[in-house]
Every structure is written in C-alpha cells, then in structure tokens.
PDB file of C-alpha atoms in Angstrom:
ATOM      1  CA  MET A 127     147.110 104.590 104.272  1.00 70.00           C
ATOM      2  CA  PRO A 128     146.364 106.304 100.955  1.00 76.00           C
ATOM      3  CA  HIS A 129     144.075 104.311  98.692  1.00 89.00           C
ATOM      4  CA  ARG A 130     144.030 103.944  94.970  1.00 96.00           C
ATOM      5  CA  THR A 131     140.525 105.215  94.370  1.00 98.00           C
ATOM      6  CA  ALA A 132     138.404 105.570  91.243  1.00 98.00           C
ATOM      7  CA  VAL A 133     135.335 107.778  91.035  1.00 98.00           C
ATOM      8  CA  ILE A 134     132.996 106.758  88.230  1.00 98.00           C
ATOM      9  CA  GLY A 135     130.597 109.574  87.397  1.00 97.00           C
ATOM     10  CA  LEU A 136     131.954 113.127  87.567  1.00 97.00           C
ATOM     11  CA  GLY A 137     128.684 115.021  87.759  1.00 92.00           C
ATOM     12  CA  SER A 138     128.027 117.735  90.328  1.00 87.00           C
ATOM     13  CA  MET A 139     128.309 115.258  93.217  1.00 94.00           C
ATOM     14  CA  GLY A 140     130.884 112.876  91.804  1.00 97.00           C
ATOM     15  CA  TYR A 141     133.312 115.608  90.828  1.00 97.00           C
ATOM     16  CA  GLY A 142     133.290 117.010  94.345  1.00 97.00           C
ATOM     17  CA  ILE A 143     133.753 113.519  95.777  1.00 98.00           C
ATOM     18  CA  ALA A 144     136.765 113.000  93.515  1.00 98.00           C
ATOM     19  CA  GLN A 145     138.209 116.346  94.611  1.00 97.00           C
ATOM     20  CA  SER A 146     137.770 115.407  98.270  1.00 98.00           C
ATOM     21  CA  ALA A 147     139.444 112.021  97.827  1.00 97.00           C
ATOM     22  CA  LEU A 148     142.333 113.674  96.005  1.00 97.00           C
ATOM     23  CA  ARG A 149     142.687 116.360  98.670  1.00 97.00           C
ATOM     24  CA  ALA A 150     142.854 113.657 101.359  1.00 96.00           C
ATOM     25  CA  GLY A 151     145.943 112.205  99.686  1.00 96.00           C
ATOM     26  CA  HIS A 152     144.438 109.261  97.820  1.00 97.00           C
ATOM     27  CA  GLU A 153     145.629 108.391  94.333  1.00 97.00           C
ATOM     28  CA  THR A 154     142.391 109.260  92.609  1.00 98.00           C
ATOM     29  CA  TYR A 155     141.175 108.479  89.104  1.00 98.00           C
ATOM     30  CA  GLY A 156     138.084 110.153  87.668  1.00 98.00           C
ATOM     31  CA  PHE A 157     135.962 108.641  84.894  1.00 98.00           C
ATOM     32  CA  ASP A 158     132.924 109.979  83.077  1.00 97.00           C
ATOM     33  CA  VAL A 159     131.321 109.802  79.648  1.00 95.00           C
ATOM     34  CA  ASN A 160     131.942 113.559  79.450  1.00 96.00           C
ATOM     35  CA  GLU A 161     135.586 113.811  78.451  1.00 96.00           C
ATOM     36  CA  ASP A 162     135.731 117.491  79.438  1.00 97.00           C
ATOM     37  CA  ARG A 163     135.013 116.525  83.050  1.00 96.00           C
ATOM     38  CA  CYS A 164     137.762 113.910  82.942  1.00 97.00           C
ATOM     39  CA  ARG A 165     140.261 116.389  81.522  1.00 97.00           C
ATOM     40  CA  ALA A 166     139.325 118.976  84.131  1.00 97.00           C
ATOM     41  CA  PHE A 167     139.934 116.499  86.934  1.00 98.00           C
ATOM     42  CA  LEU A 168     143.270 115.459  85.441  1.00 97.00           C
ATOM     43  CA  ALA A 169     144.268 119.123  85.443  1.00 98.00           C
ATOM     44  CA  GLU A 170     143.537 119.250  89.176  1.00 97.00           C
ATOM     45  CA  GLY A 171     145.864 116.357  89.916  1.00 97.00           C
ATOM     46  CA  GLY A 172     143.777 113.304  89.078  1.00 97.00           C
ATOM     47  CA  ARG A 173     145.707 110.227  88.014  1.00 97.00           C
ATOM     48  CA  PRO A 174     145.901 109.357  84.306  1.00 96.00           C
ATOM     49  CA  GLY A 175     144.978 105.979  82.906  1.00 95.00           C
ATOM     50  CA  ALA A 176     142.101 104.057  81.361  1.00 95.00           C
ATOM     51  CA  LEU A 177     139.794 102.198  83.718  1.00 95.00           C
ATOM     52  CA  PRO A 178     140.537  98.686  82.335  1.00 94.00           C
ATOM     53  CA  GLU A 179     144.255  99.366  82.792  1.00 95.00           C
ATOM     54  CA  VAL A 180     144.080 100.478  86.414  1.00 96.00           C
ATOM     55  CA  ALA A 181     141.174  98.389  87.745  1.00 96.00           C
ATOM     56  CA  GLU A 182     143.313  95.581  89.164  1.00 96.00           C
ATOM     57  CA  TYR A 183     145.262  98.056  91.322  1.00 96.00           C
ATOM     58  CA  LEU A 184     142.286  99.880  92.839  1.00 98.00           C
ATOM     59  CA  ASP A 185     141.393  99.681  96.514  1.00 98.00           C
ATOM     60  CA  ALA A 186     138.069 101.509  96.267  1.00 98.00           C
ATOM     61  CA  VAL A 187     135.625 102.423  93.515  1.00 98.00           C
ATOM     62  CA  ILE A 188     133.012 105.105  94.184  1.00 98.00           C
ATOM     63  CA  VAL A 189     130.107 104.812  91.746  1.00 98.00           C
ATOM     64  CA  VAL A 190     128.190 108.092  91.482  1.00 97.00           C
ATOM     65  CA  VAL A 191     125.949 107.553  88.461  1.00 96.00           C
ATOM     66  CA  LEU A 192     122.296 108.359  87.890  1.00 92.00           C
ATOM     67  CA  ASN A 193     120.334 105.213  88.614  1.00 94.00           C
ATOM     68  CA  ALA A 194     120.205 101.439  89.060  1.00 96.00           C
ATOM     69  CA  ALA A 195     120.600 100.718  85.338  1.00 96.00           C
ATOM     70  CA  GLN A 196     123.788 102.768  85.102  1.00 97.00           C
ATOM     71  CA  THR A 197     125.134 101.222  88.309  1.00 98.00           C
ATOM     72  CA  GLU A 198     124.470  97.752  86.893  1.00 97.00           C
ATOM     73  CA  GLU A 199     126.249  98.721  83.675  1.00 97.00           C
ATOM     74  CA  VAL A 200     129.306 100.049  85.509  1.00 97.00           C
ATOM     75  CA  LEU A 201     129.597  97.014  87.772  1.00 98.00           C
ATOM     76  CA  PHE A 202     128.535  94.098  85.582  1.00 98.00           C
ATOM     77  CA  GLY A 203     128.018  95.349  82.014  1.00 96.00           C
ATOM     78  CA  PRO A 204     130.192  94.312  79.049  1.00 95.00           C
ATOM     79  CA  ALA A 205     133.009  96.445  80.462  1.00 93.00           C
ATOM     80  CA  GLY A 206     131.941  95.948  84.067  1.00 96.00           C
ATOM     81  CA  ILE A 207     134.589  96.709  86.650  1.00 97.00           C
ATOM     82  CA  VAL A 208     133.787  94.156  89.354  1.00 98.00           C
ATOM     83  CA  PRO A 209     135.384  91.109  87.673  1.00 97.00           C
ATOM     84  CA  ALA A 210     138.539  93.165  87.074  1.00 97.00           C
ATOM     85  CA  LEU A 211     139.016  94.250  90.694  1.00 98.00           C
ATOM     86  CA  LYS A 212     141.369  92.519  93.098  1.00 97.00           C
ATOM     87  CA  PRO A 213     139.859  90.528  95.974  1.00 97.00           C
ATOM     88  CA  GLY A 214     139.264  92.756  98.978  1.00 97.00           C
ATOM     89  CA  ALA A 215     138.593  95.913  96.973  1.00 98.00           C
ATOM     90  CA  VAL A 216     135.392  97.759  97.832  1.00 98.00           C
ATOM     91  CA  ILE A 217     132.594  99.315  95.807  1.00 98.00           C
ATOM     92  CA  LEU A 218     130.837 102.350  97.285  1.00 98.00           C
ATOM     93  CA  SER A 219     127.542 102.553  95.418  1.00 98.00           C
ATOM     94  CA  CYS A 220     126.030 106.034  95.797  1.00 98.00           C
ATOM     95  CA  ALA A 221     123.101 106.164  93.359  1.00 96.00           C
ATOM     96  CA  THR A 222     119.558 106.116  94.694  1.00 95.00           C
ATOM     97  CA  VAL A 223     118.263 102.596  94.047  1.00 95.00           C
ATOM     98  CA  ALA A 224     115.628 100.336  95.552  1.00 95.00           C
ATOM     99  CA  PRO A 225     116.763  98.257  98.557  1.00 97.00           C
ATOM    100  CA  ASP A 226     116.241  95.000  96.636  1.00 96.00           C
ATOM    101  CA  VAL A 227     118.603  96.247  93.935  1.00 97.00           C
ATOM    102  CA  ALA A 228     121.274  97.065  96.515  1.00 98.00           C
ATOM    103  CA  ARG A 229     120.958  93.610  98.080  1.00 98.00           C
ATOM    104  CA  ASP A 230     121.272  91.932  94.688  1.00 98.00           C
ATOM    105  CA  LEU A 231     124.337  93.975  93.711  1.00 98.00           C
ATOM    106  CA  ALA A 232     125.962  93.228  97.062  1.00 98.00           C
ATOM    107  CA  ARG A 233     125.431  89.492  96.596  1.00 98.00           C
ATOM    108  CA  ARG A 234     126.786  89.457  93.059  1.00 98.00           C
ATOM    109  CA  THR A 235     129.772  91.606  94.007  1.00 98.00           C
ATOM    110  CA  SER A 236     130.684  89.297  96.880  1.00 97.00           C
ATOM    111  CA  ASP A 237     130.746  86.370  94.426  1.00 97.00           C
ATOM    112  CA  HIS A 238     133.888  88.009  92.990  1.00 98.00           C
ATOM    113  CA  GLY A 239     135.548  88.511  96.380  1.00 98.00           C
ATOM    114  CA  VAL A 240     134.820  92.238  96.244  1.00 98.00           C
ATOM    115  CA  HIS A 241     133.097  94.135  99.036  1.00 98.00           C
ATOM    116  CA  TYR A 242     129.978  96.230  98.401  1.00 98.00           C
ATOM    117  CA  LEU A 243     128.884  99.201 100.462  1.00 98.00           C
ATOM    118  CA  ASP A 244     125.329 100.392  99.898  1.00 98.00           C
ATOM    119  CA  ALA A 245     126.246 104.063 100.312  1.00 98.00           C
ATOM    120  CA  PRO A 246     123.647 106.639  99.239  1.00 98.00           C
ATOM    121  CA  ILE A 247     124.763 110.226  99.810  1.00 97.00           C
ATOM    122  CA  SER A 248     123.189 113.491 100.890  1.00 95.00           C
ATOM    123  CA  GLY A 249     124.451 117.045 101.161  1.00 91.00           C
ATOM    124  CA  GLY A 250     124.623 118.452  97.652  1.00 88.00           C
ATOM    125  CA  ALA A 251     127.504 119.525  95.449  1.00 89.00           C
ATOM    126  CA  VAL A 252     128.940 122.028  97.939  1.00 91.00           C
ATOM    127  CA  LYS A 253     129.344 119.455 100.704  1.00 94.00           C
ATOM    128  CA  ALA A 254     130.627 116.879  98.222  1.00 96.00           C
ATOM    129  CA  ALA A 255     133.430 119.253  97.250  1.00 96.00           C
ATOM    130  CA  ALA A 256     134.168 120.007 100.908  1.00 97.00           C
ATOM    131  CA  GLY A 257     134.340 116.331 101.911  1.00 97.00           C
ATOM    132  CA  GLU A 258     131.373 116.835 104.224  1.00 97.00           C
ATOM    133  CA  LEU A 259     128.724 114.503 102.842  1.00 97.00           C
ATOM    134  CA  THR A 260     126.304 112.501 104.918  1.00 97.00           C
ATOM    135  CA  ILE A 261     126.423 108.848 103.892  1.00 98.00           C
ATOM    136  CA  MET A 262     123.655 106.381 104.711  1.00 98.00           C
ATOM    137  CA  ALA A 263     125.851 103.317 104.547  1.00 98.00           C
ATOM    138  CA  ALA A 264     125.103  99.625 104.875  1.00 98.00           C
ATOM    139  CA  GLY A 265     127.150  96.507 104.337  1.00 98.00           C
ATOM    140  CA  SER A 266     129.317  93.953 106.057  1.00 97.00           C
ATOM    141  CA  ALA A 267     131.910  94.808 108.693  1.00 97.00           C
ATOM    142  CA  GLU A 268     134.560  93.902 106.111  1.00 97.00           C
ATOM    143  CA  ALA A 269     133.084  96.346 103.592  1.00 98.00           C
ATOM    144  CA  PHE A 270     133.142  99.144 106.143  1.00 98.00           C
ATOM    145  CA  SER A 271     136.731  98.325 107.050  1.00 97.00           C
ATOM    146  CA  ALA A 272     137.820  98.333 103.410  1.00 97.00           C
ATOM    147  CA  ALA A 273     136.008 101.623 102.774  1.00 97.00           C
ATOM    148  CA  ARG A 274     136.998 103.465 105.962  1.00 97.00           C
ATOM    149  CA  ALA A 275     139.799 105.603 104.543  1.00 96.00           C
ATOM    150  CA  THR A 276     137.623 106.590 101.599  1.00 97.00           C
ATOM    151  CA  LEU A 277     134.646 107.384 103.817  1.00 97.00           C
ATOM    152  CA  ASP A 278     136.844 109.560 106.013  1.00 97.00           C
ATOM    153  CA  ALA A 279     137.970 111.515 102.957  1.00 97.00           C
ATOM    154  CA  ILE A 280     134.559 112.299 101.494  1.00 97.00           C
ATOM    155  CA  SER A 281     132.148 112.534 104.400  1.00 98.00           C
ATOM    156  CA  GLU A 282     131.398 114.364 107.604  1.00 97.00           C
ATOM    157  CA  THR A 283     128.841 111.865 108.899  1.00 98.00           C
ATOM    158  CA  VAL A 284     128.560 108.153 108.153  1.00 98.00           C
ATOM    159  CA  PHE A 285     125.560 106.245 109.462  1.00 98.00           C
ATOM    160  CA  GLU A 286     126.227 102.505 109.707  1.00 98.00           C
ATOM    161  CA  LEU A 287     122.762 101.068 109.163  1.00 98.00           C
ATOM    162  CA  GLY A 288     123.213  97.324 108.876  1.00 97.00           C
ATOM    163  CA  GLU A 289     123.360  95.030 105.888  1.00 97.00           C
ATOM    164  CA  ALA A 290     123.172  96.139 102.247  1.00 97.00           C
ATOM    165  CA  GLY A 291     119.727  97.444 101.392  1.00 97.00           C
ATOM    166  CA  ALA A 292     119.322  99.357 104.642  1.00 98.00           C
ATOM    167  CA  GLY A 293     121.191 102.363 103.255  1.00 98.00           C
ATOM    168  CA  SER A 294     118.971 102.519 100.193  1.00 98.00           C
ATOM    169  CA  ALA A 295     115.866 102.186 102.360  1.00 97.00           C
ATOM    170  CA  MET A 296     116.963 105.175 104.433  1.00 98.00           C
ATOM    171  CA  LYS A 297     117.784 107.156 101.293  1.00 98.00           C
ATOM    172  CA  ALA A 298     114.244 106.514 100.028  1.00 97.00           C
ATOM    173  CA  VAL A 299     112.899 107.980 103.279  1.00 98.00           C
ATOM    174  CA  ASN A 300     115.137 111.018 102.840  1.00 97.00           C
ATOM    175  CA  GLN A 301     114.143 111.495  99.208  1.00 97.00           C
ATOM    176  CA  LEU A 302     110.453 111.288 100.104  1.00 98.00           C
ATOM    177  CA  LEU A 303     110.925 114.197 102.497  1.00 98.00           C
ATOM    178  CA  ALA A 304     113.252 116.177 100.246  1.00 97.00           C
ATOM    179  CA  GLY A 305     111.012 115.944  97.178  1.00 98.00           C
ATOM    180  CA  VAL A 306     107.890 116.834  99.132  1.00 98.00           C
ATOM    181  CA  HIS A 307     109.740 119.741 100.769  1.00 98.00           C
ATOM    182  CA  ILE A 308     110.806 121.188  97.418  1.00 98.00           C
ATOM    183  CA  ALA A 309     107.295 120.956  96.007  1.00 98.00           C
ATOM    184  CA  SER A 310     105.752 122.413  99.157  1.00 98.00           C
ATOM    185  CA  MET A 311     108.311 125.242  99.136  1.00 98.00           C
ATOM    186  CA  ALA A 312     107.334 126.067  95.554  1.00 98.00           C
ATOM    187  CA  GLU A 313     103.647 125.976  96.453  1.00 98.00           C
ATOM    188  CA  ALA A 314     104.105 128.159  99.522  1.00 98.00           C
ATOM    189  CA  LEU A 315     106.331 130.703  97.743  1.00 98.00           C
ATOM    190  CA  THR A 316     103.924 131.145  94.841  1.00 98.00           C
ATOM    191  CA  PHE A 317     100.900 131.162  97.163  1.00 98.00           C
ATOM    192  CA  GLY A 318     102.622 133.987  99.034  1.00 98.00           C
ATOM    193  CA  MET A 319     103.005 135.897  95.786  1.00 98.00           C
ATOM    194  CA  THR A 320      99.238 135.800  95.273  1.00 98.00           C
ATOM    195  CA  GLN A 321      98.961 137.529  98.657  1.00 98.00           C
ATOM    196  CA  GLY A 322     101.531 140.198  97.881  1.00 98.00           C
ATOM    197  CA  VAL A 323     104.474 138.459  99.569  1.00 98.00           C
ATOM    198  CA  ALA A 324     107.574 138.943  97.414  1.00 98.00           C
ATOM    199  CA  PRO A 325     109.787 135.855  96.973  1.00 98.00           C
ATOM    200  CA  GLU A 326     112.741 137.534  98.667  1.00 98.00           C
ATOM    201  CA  THR A 327     110.555 138.430 101.658  1.00 98.00           C
ATOM    202  CA  PHE A 328     109.288 134.861 101.763  1.00 98.00           C
ATOM    203  CA  VAL A 329     112.863 133.585 102.067  1.00 98.00           C
ATOM    204  CA  GLU A 330     113.875 136.182 104.635  1.00 98.00           C
ATOM    205  CA  VAL A 331     110.920 135.518 106.929  1.00 98.00           C
ATOM    206  CA  ILE A 332     110.110 131.821 106.537  1.00 98.00           C
ATOM    207  CA  SER A 333     113.743 130.751 106.873  1.00 98.00           C
ATOM    208  CA  LYS A 334     113.527 132.081 110.446  1.00 98.00           C
ATOM    209  CA  CYS A 335     110.149 130.494 111.190  1.00 98.00           C
ATOM    210  CA  ALA A 336     108.857 127.038 112.028  1.00 98.00           C
ATOM    211  CA  GLY A 337     107.775 126.414 108.429  1.00 97.00           C
ATOM    212  CA  THR A 338     111.309 126.332 107.100  1.00 98.00           C
ATOM    213  CA  SER A 339     113.282 123.319 105.888  1.00 97.00           C
ATOM    214  CA  TRP A 340     116.773 122.707 104.558  1.00 95.00           C
ATOM    215  CA  MET A 341     115.355 122.387 101.064  1.00 97.00           C
ATOM    216  CA  LEU A 342     113.460 125.670 101.402  1.00 98.00           C
ATOM    217  CA  GLU A 343     116.557 127.514 102.534  1.00 97.00           C
ATOM    218  CA  ASN A 344     118.676 125.936  99.804  1.00 95.00           C
ATOM    219  CA  ARG A 345     116.289 126.056  96.828  1.00 97.00           C
ATOM    220  CA  ALA A 346     114.091 129.131  97.335  1.00 98.00           C
ATOM    221  CA  PRO A 347     117.069 131.493  96.798  1.00 98.00           C
ATOM    222  CA  HIS A 348     117.433 129.982  93.308  1.00 98.00           C
ATOM    223  CA  ILE A 349     113.924 131.226  92.541  1.00 98.00           C
ATOM    224  CA  VAL A 350     114.635 134.658  93.998  1.00 98.00           C
ATOM    225  CA  ALA A 351     117.740 134.883  91.799  1.00 98.00           C
ATOM    226  CA  GLY A 352     115.894 133.578  88.736  1.00 98.00           C
ATOM    227  CA  ASP A 353     118.767 131.099  88.341  1.00 97.00           C
ATOM    228  CA  TYR A 354     117.784 127.548  87.427  1.00 97.00           C
ATOM    229  CA  THR A 355     121.262 126.210  86.711  1.00 95.00           C
ATOM    230  CA  PRO A 356     120.791 122.516  87.547  1.00 92.00           C
ATOM    231  CA  HIS A 357     122.520 121.667  90.807  1.00 87.00           C
ATOM    232  CA  SER A 358     119.893 118.913  91.092  1.00 90.00           C
ATOM    233  CA  ALA A 359     117.554 118.689  88.125  1.00 94.00           C
ATOM    234  CA  VAL A 360     113.775 118.291  88.002  1.00 98.00           C
ATOM    235  CA  ASN A 361     114.243 114.941  86.257  1.00 96.00           C
ATOM    236  CA  ILE A 362     116.053 113.509  89.284  1.00 95.00           C
ATOM    237  CA  TRP A 363     112.769 113.601  91.177  1.00 97.00           C
ATOM    238  CA  LEU A 364     110.869 111.659  88.549  1.00 97.00           C
ATOM    239  CA  LYS A 365     113.357 108.875  89.250  1.00 95.00           C
ATOM    240  CA  ASP A 366     113.723 109.191  93.023  1.00 96.00           C
ATOM    241  CA  LEU A 367     110.081 109.756  93.949  1.00 98.00           C
ATOM    242  CA  GLY A 368     109.203 107.024  91.462  1.00 97.00           C
ATOM    243  CA  ILE A 369     111.466 104.675  93.432  1.00 96.00           C
ATOM    244  CA  VAL A 370     109.760 105.714  96.673  1.00 97.00           C
ATOM    245  CA  LEU A 371     106.333 104.956  95.223  1.00 97.00           C
ATOM    246  CA  ASP A 372     107.505 101.630  93.791  1.00 96.00           C
ATOM    247  CA  ILE A 373     108.749 100.599  97.234  1.00 96.00           C
ATOM    248  CA  ALA A 374     105.533 101.827  98.828  1.00 97.00           C
ATOM    249  CA  LYS A 375     103.425  99.876  96.322  1.00 96.00           C
ATOM    250  CA  THR A 376     105.380  96.700  97.005  1.00 94.00           C
ATOM    251  CA  GLY A 377     104.805  97.166 100.719  1.00 94.00           C
ATOM    252  CA  GLN A 378     101.128  98.122 100.208  1.00 97.00           C
ATOM    253  CA  PHE A 379     101.835 101.481 101.833  1.00 97.00           C
ATOM    254  CA  SER A 380      99.873 104.564 100.817  1.00 98.00           C
ATOM    255  CA  ALA A 381     102.103 107.608 100.193  1.00 98.00           C
ATOM    256  CA  PRO A 382      99.719 110.313  98.902  1.00 98.00           C
ATOM    257  CA  LEU A 383     101.985 113.306  99.596  1.00 98.00           C
ATOM    258  CA  THR A 384     104.765 111.678  97.608  1.00 98.00           C
ATOM    259  CA  ALA A 385     102.389 110.987  94.730  1.00 98.00           C
ATOM    260  CA  VAL A 386     101.211 114.607  94.604  1.00 98.00           C
ATOM    261  CA  ALA A 387     104.767 115.957  94.728  1.00 98.00           C
ATOM    262  CA  LEU A 388     105.810 113.590  91.944  1.00 98.00           C
ATOM    263  CA  GLN A 389     102.974 114.838  89.738  1.00 98.00           C
ATOM    264  CA  GLN A 390     104.239 118.400  90.094  1.00 98.00           C
ATOM    265  CA  PHE A 391     107.706 117.333  88.950  1.00 98.00           C
ATOM    266  CA  VAL A 392     106.138 115.369  86.091  1.00 98.00           C
ATOM    267  CA  ALA A 393     104.242 118.516  85.115  1.00 98.00           C
ATOM    268  CA  ALA A 394     107.470 120.521  85.202  1.00 98.00           C
ATOM    269  CA  ALA A 395     109.210 117.995  82.979  1.00 98.00           C
ATOM    270  CA  GLY A 396     106.210 118.065  80.644  1.00 98.00           C
ATOM    271  CA  GLN A 397     106.657 121.818  80.328  1.00 98.00           C
ATOM    272  CA  GLY A 398     110.240 121.319  79.165  1.00 98.00           C
ATOM    273  CA  LEU A 399     111.840 122.041  82.543  1.00 98.00           C
ATOM    274  CA  GLY A 400     113.309 118.585  83.203  1.00 98.00           C
ATOM    275  CA  GLY A 401     116.912 119.713  82.800  1.00 97.00           C
ATOM    276  CA  GLU A 402     116.535 122.793  84.985  1.00 98.00           C
ATOM    277  CA  ASP A 403     117.226 123.040  88.698  1.00 97.00           C
ATOM    278  CA  ASP A 404     114.511 121.306  90.702  1.00 98.00           C
ATOM    279  CA  ALA A 405     113.433 124.684  92.113  1.00 98.00           C
ATOM    280  CA  ALA A 406     111.902 125.184  88.653  1.00 98.00           C
ATOM    281  CA  VAL A 407     108.885 123.198  89.890  1.00 98.00           C
ATOM    282  CA  ALA A 408     107.769 126.630  91.117  1.00 98.00           C
ATOM    283  CA  LYS A 409     107.195 127.564  87.469  1.00 98.00           C
ATOM    284  CA  VAL A 410     104.341 125.043  87.319  1.00 98.00           C
ATOM    285  CA  TYR A 411     102.539 126.854  90.121  1.00 98.00           C
ATOM    286  CA  ALA A 412     103.402 130.276  88.737  1.00 98.00           C
ATOM    287  CA  ARG A 413     102.123 129.510  85.239  1.00 97.00           C
ATOM    288  CA  ASN A 414      98.899 128.029  86.595  1.00 97.00           C
ATOM    289  CA  ALA A 415      98.333 131.179  88.644  1.00 98.00           C
ATOM    290  CA  GLY A 416      99.411 133.659  85.960  1.00 97.00           C
ATOM    291  CA  LEU A 417     102.385 134.808  88.036  1.00 98.00           C
ATOM    292  CA  ALA A 418     105.773 136.027  86.832  1.00 97.00           C
ATOM    293  CA  LEU A 419     108.679 134.712  88.891  1.00 98.00           C
ATOM    294  CA  PRO A 420     111.865 136.752  89.332  1.00 97.00           C
ATOM    295  CA  GLY A 421     113.779 136.966  86.084  1.00 94.00           C
ATOM    296  CA  GLU A 422     110.687 136.316  83.968  1.00 91.00           C
ATOM    297  CA  ALA A 423     109.058 138.941  81.806  1.00 72.00           C
TER     298      ALA A 423
END
C-alpha cells in the first residue's frame, strides 16, 4: 500500500531518496532548510504542506540530516516531529551517529508509540536517486514491518542487523574503511605522479588491479577531471571518522589508520577545502609534494 512519507533533509542523498519514494507511488513530502530544494521537489510531484500540518497523517519519516545533533533537533527539538506522529508510524534515521545515540533515540521514540529504525545508508547520490541504496538497518520486528514499503522503494539491499544501535555500529565500520580508502587513494595517486604516472593512467590501470576499491574507482575520476563539486564533502569525514575514533576510544580499541586518515581530512579542511568533494584530500598531498593536479595551474 502507498505510504504517506516525509523526507527531512533534501541534500544529495535525501533528494534522491525522496525521488525514489515518489517514483514508487508513495505520497511524498520533502522538507529542507533550503527552500529552493523544497520548491524543486514540489515541481517534480512532491506533496505540498507544512510539516506540522501533515505530521499526524504520515506513515513514515525518513530523516537524512547531517549528524546526531540535527537528528535530535528534528525528532525531539522545539518543533520535533515525534510527538506529532500517529502511533505506529516509523522513523527511518539515516545519519551517521554513534550506536549509543541510536539506542537512546529508539527508546525515546518508542515512548511515543512510534517505531524507530536505525537505518544508515550507503551508495551515494546516484544510487539514492535510483532507489538502489544499501541500508544497514536495525530495530524491532514491528519497526521493520512498518518501514517495509518505504525500504522497498528506496533500497536495493537491506541488511537486518538486530536491535537499534547495530546499524550504526556497522555504518561506523563502513565509514572507517571508506575514509581510509579515500585518503589512501589520494596518497597513491599523488605518489604515482612523483614517479611519472599520470592521474588518468593511474585510474585506468589500478581500477583493473588488486589495489582498487569502490572509493578509488568513484573518487579518483573527480581528480582526473579537476572537478571537486561536493557529492560528499571533506567535512563529512571530520564528523564520521571522528565518530569512529570516539567509539574506538570508548572501547579502548586502537585505530591508527583511521586516525591518520582523519588528520589528512583535517588538513584539507584547514586549507579551506572543507566544502569541496572529499577527493580534494589529494590536494593536501599534492601541495606538500609541489605537484599540480589536473585543472590546476
């Protein structure tokens, strides 16, 4: 059955999620602090209406904001949506947060008779728009049941990982790998340049060799093109790798590769690159080595 669905956060991932829900036949509302994004989604067939006016009719709310603080604000802030939802509605919380945060939000949401699905996402903006995301989901059987139609609309693969918190734990593992892979790609590409290997040759060869990764194949072409339009910004990794290290510290686990990768993203942000695509971490290596990347003088 079609759901009445709201997507809160129409960034590169959230907008595609909203498009996928709409395409699947759900009555879909899109909300964002950027009014241009809201108007664009309305023009594509999104439903009109202010969030406080429609909240009581919603079956599912997909929260695709930046971090734990924004998720908290959306759910339980002064205009928080959870108290306004009908019993049995479900929250799909997609931001990268610590597992303890997800467990706390799930508990507080259930106090209102609303289900909570700890539902971090992976796949990027292209797969979000195609309805082909991978979702690392965790929650009660009732939460999964309430969210099923929405999950079917926006994802290709849904891992059911247990109770709330387990999804966020798995996302932290994924982000550890993804952040390290981006930094190592940037290091390898620029190291190759010092040995006369052109960036485009690096991509052509390494993408067919054992040293490749999904992040290498996705991000290195941005460097070759000299295009740092932010599909996923450098600043995202200050947050996500910071979460990984916070979890590791709590568990007294040493994560030195994560720490080194984070420092490279911190350096990039310090050079004014925080709003650029995360492939711009290569500029840190290039500047240190006196190299000119494609598109640079």
